PDB file of C-alpha atoms in Angstrom:
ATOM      1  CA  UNK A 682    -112.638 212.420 115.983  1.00  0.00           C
ATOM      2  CA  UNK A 683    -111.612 209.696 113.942  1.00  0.00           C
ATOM      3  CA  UNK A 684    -107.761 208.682 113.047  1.00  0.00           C
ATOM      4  CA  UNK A 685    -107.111 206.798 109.700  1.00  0.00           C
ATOM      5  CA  UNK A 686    -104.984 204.315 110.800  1.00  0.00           C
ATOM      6  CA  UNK A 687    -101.358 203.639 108.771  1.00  0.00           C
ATOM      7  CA  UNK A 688    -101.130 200.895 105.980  1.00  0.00           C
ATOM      8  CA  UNK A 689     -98.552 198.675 105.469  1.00  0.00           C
ATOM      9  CA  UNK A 690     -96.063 198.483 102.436  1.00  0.00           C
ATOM     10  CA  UNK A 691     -94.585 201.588  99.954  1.00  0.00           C
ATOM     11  CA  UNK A 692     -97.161 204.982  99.385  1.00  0.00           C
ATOM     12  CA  UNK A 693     -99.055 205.053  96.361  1.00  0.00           C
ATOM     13  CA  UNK A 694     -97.676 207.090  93.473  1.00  0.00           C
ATOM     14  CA  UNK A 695     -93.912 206.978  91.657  1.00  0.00           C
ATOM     15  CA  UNK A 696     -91.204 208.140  93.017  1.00  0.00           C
ATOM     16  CA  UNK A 697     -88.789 210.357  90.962  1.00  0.00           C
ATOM     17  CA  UNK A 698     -85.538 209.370  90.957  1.00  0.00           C
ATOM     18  CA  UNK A 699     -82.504 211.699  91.820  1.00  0.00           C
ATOM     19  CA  UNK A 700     -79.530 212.366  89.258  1.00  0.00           C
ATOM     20  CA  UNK A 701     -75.762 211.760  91.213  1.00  0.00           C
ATOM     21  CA  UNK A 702     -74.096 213.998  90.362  1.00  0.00           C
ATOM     22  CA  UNK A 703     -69.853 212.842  89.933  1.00  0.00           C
ATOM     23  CA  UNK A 704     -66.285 215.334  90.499  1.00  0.00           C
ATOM     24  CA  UNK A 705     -65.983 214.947  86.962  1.00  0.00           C
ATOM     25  CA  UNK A 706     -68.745 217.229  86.313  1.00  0.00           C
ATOM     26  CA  UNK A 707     -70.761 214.026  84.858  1.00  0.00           C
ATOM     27  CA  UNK A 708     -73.663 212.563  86.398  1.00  0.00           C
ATOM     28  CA  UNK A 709     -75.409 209.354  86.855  1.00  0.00           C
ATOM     29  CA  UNK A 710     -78.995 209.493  85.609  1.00  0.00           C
ATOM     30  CA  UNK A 711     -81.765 206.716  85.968  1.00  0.00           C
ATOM     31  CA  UNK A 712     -82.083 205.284  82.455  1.00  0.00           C
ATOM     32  CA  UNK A 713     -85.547 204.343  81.602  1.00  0.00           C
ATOM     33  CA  UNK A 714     -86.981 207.576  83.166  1.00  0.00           C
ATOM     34  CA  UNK A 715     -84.902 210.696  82.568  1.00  0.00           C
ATOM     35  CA  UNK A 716     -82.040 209.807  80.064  1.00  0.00           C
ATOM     36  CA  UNK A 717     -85.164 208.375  77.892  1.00  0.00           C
ATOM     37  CA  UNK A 718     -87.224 211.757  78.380  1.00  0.00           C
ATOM     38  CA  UNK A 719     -84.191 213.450  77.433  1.00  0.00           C
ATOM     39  CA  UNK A 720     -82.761 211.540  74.309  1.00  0.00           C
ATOM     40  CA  UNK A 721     -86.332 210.952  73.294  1.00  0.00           C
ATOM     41  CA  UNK A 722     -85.474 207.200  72.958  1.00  0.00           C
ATOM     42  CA  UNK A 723     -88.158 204.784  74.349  1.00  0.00           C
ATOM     43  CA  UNK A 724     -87.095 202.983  77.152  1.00  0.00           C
ATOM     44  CA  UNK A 725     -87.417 199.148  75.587  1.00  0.00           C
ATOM     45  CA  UNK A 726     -85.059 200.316  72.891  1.00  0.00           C
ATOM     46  CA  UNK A 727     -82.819 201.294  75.238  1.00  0.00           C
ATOM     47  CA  UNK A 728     -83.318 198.231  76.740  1.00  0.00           C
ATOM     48  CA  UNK A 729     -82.101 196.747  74.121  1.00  0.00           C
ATOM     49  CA  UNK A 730     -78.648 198.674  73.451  1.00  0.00           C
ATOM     50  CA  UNK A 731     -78.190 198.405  77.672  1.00  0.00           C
ATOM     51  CA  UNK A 732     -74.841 196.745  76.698  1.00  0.00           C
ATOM     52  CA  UNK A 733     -73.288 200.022  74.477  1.00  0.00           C
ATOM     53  CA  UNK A 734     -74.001 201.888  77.634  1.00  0.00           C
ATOM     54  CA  UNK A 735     -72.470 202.417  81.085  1.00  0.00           C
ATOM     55  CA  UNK A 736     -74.644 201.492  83.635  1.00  0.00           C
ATOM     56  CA  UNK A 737     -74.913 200.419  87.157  1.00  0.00           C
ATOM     57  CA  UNK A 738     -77.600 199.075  89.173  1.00  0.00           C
ATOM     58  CA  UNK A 739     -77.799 201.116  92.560  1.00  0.00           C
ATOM     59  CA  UNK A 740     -80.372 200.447  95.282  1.00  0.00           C
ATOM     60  CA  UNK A 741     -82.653 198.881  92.259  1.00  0.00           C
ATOM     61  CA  UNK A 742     -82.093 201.474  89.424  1.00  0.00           C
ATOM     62  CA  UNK A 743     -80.530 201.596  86.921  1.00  0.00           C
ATOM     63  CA  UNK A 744     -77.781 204.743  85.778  1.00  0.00           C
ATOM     64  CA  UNK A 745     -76.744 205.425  82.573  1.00  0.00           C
ATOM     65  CA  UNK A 746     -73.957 208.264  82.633  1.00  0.00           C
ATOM     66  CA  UNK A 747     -74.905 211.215  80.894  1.00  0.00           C
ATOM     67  CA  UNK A 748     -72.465 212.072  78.968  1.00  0.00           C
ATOM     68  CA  UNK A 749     -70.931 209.462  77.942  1.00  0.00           C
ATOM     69  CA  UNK A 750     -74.247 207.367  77.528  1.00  0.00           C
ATOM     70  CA  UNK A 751     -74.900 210.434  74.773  1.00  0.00           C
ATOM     71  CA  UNK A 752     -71.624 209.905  73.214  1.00  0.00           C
ATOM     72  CA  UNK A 753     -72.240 206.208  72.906  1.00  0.00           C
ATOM     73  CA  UNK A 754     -75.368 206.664  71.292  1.00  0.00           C
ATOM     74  CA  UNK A 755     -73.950 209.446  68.488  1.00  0.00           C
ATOM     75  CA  UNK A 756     -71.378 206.941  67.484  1.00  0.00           C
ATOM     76  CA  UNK A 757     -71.441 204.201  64.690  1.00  0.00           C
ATOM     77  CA  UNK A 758     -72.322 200.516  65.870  1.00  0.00           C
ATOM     78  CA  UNK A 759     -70.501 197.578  64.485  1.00  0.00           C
ATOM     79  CA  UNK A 760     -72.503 195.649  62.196  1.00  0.00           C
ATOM     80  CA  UNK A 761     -72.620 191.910  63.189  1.00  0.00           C
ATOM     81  CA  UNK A 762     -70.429 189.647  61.157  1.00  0.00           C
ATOM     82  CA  UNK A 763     -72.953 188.461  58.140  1.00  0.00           C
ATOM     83  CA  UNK A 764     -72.294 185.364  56.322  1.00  0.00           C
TER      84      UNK A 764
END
């Protein structure tokens, strides 16, 4: 009988990230995977606009609140100051 002996470093394969949920009844969600499946906004744009949005890196990932990472988005932008 043979035994496959254990390799070192993380399994193969992506892990799927958990939502936290908050009292409030809001929730943080990982940004570039499920808030981008949801809004349907590609996760280098939201890249981009990371600084309209609340975030916070835990343990490596980084949460976007959901609801008011949605409301962000539905409102107006300032336009930069044009000469």
């Amino acid at each position: 009988m043979e035994t496959q002996q254990k390799t070192a470093g993380r399994p193969a394969g992506k892990v799927e990230r958990k939502r936290i949920e908050l009292p409030g009844g809001d929730a943080w969600v990982p940004l570039y995977s499920t808030f981008s499946e949801a809004t349907g906004i590609n996760a280098k744009t939201l890249q981009r606009m990371r600084r309209r949005l609340p975030t916070a890196m835990i343990a490596g990932v980084l949460y976007v609140k959901d609801a008011a990472g949605r409301e962000a988005l539905a409102n107006p932008t300032k336009r930069g100051r044009r000469r």
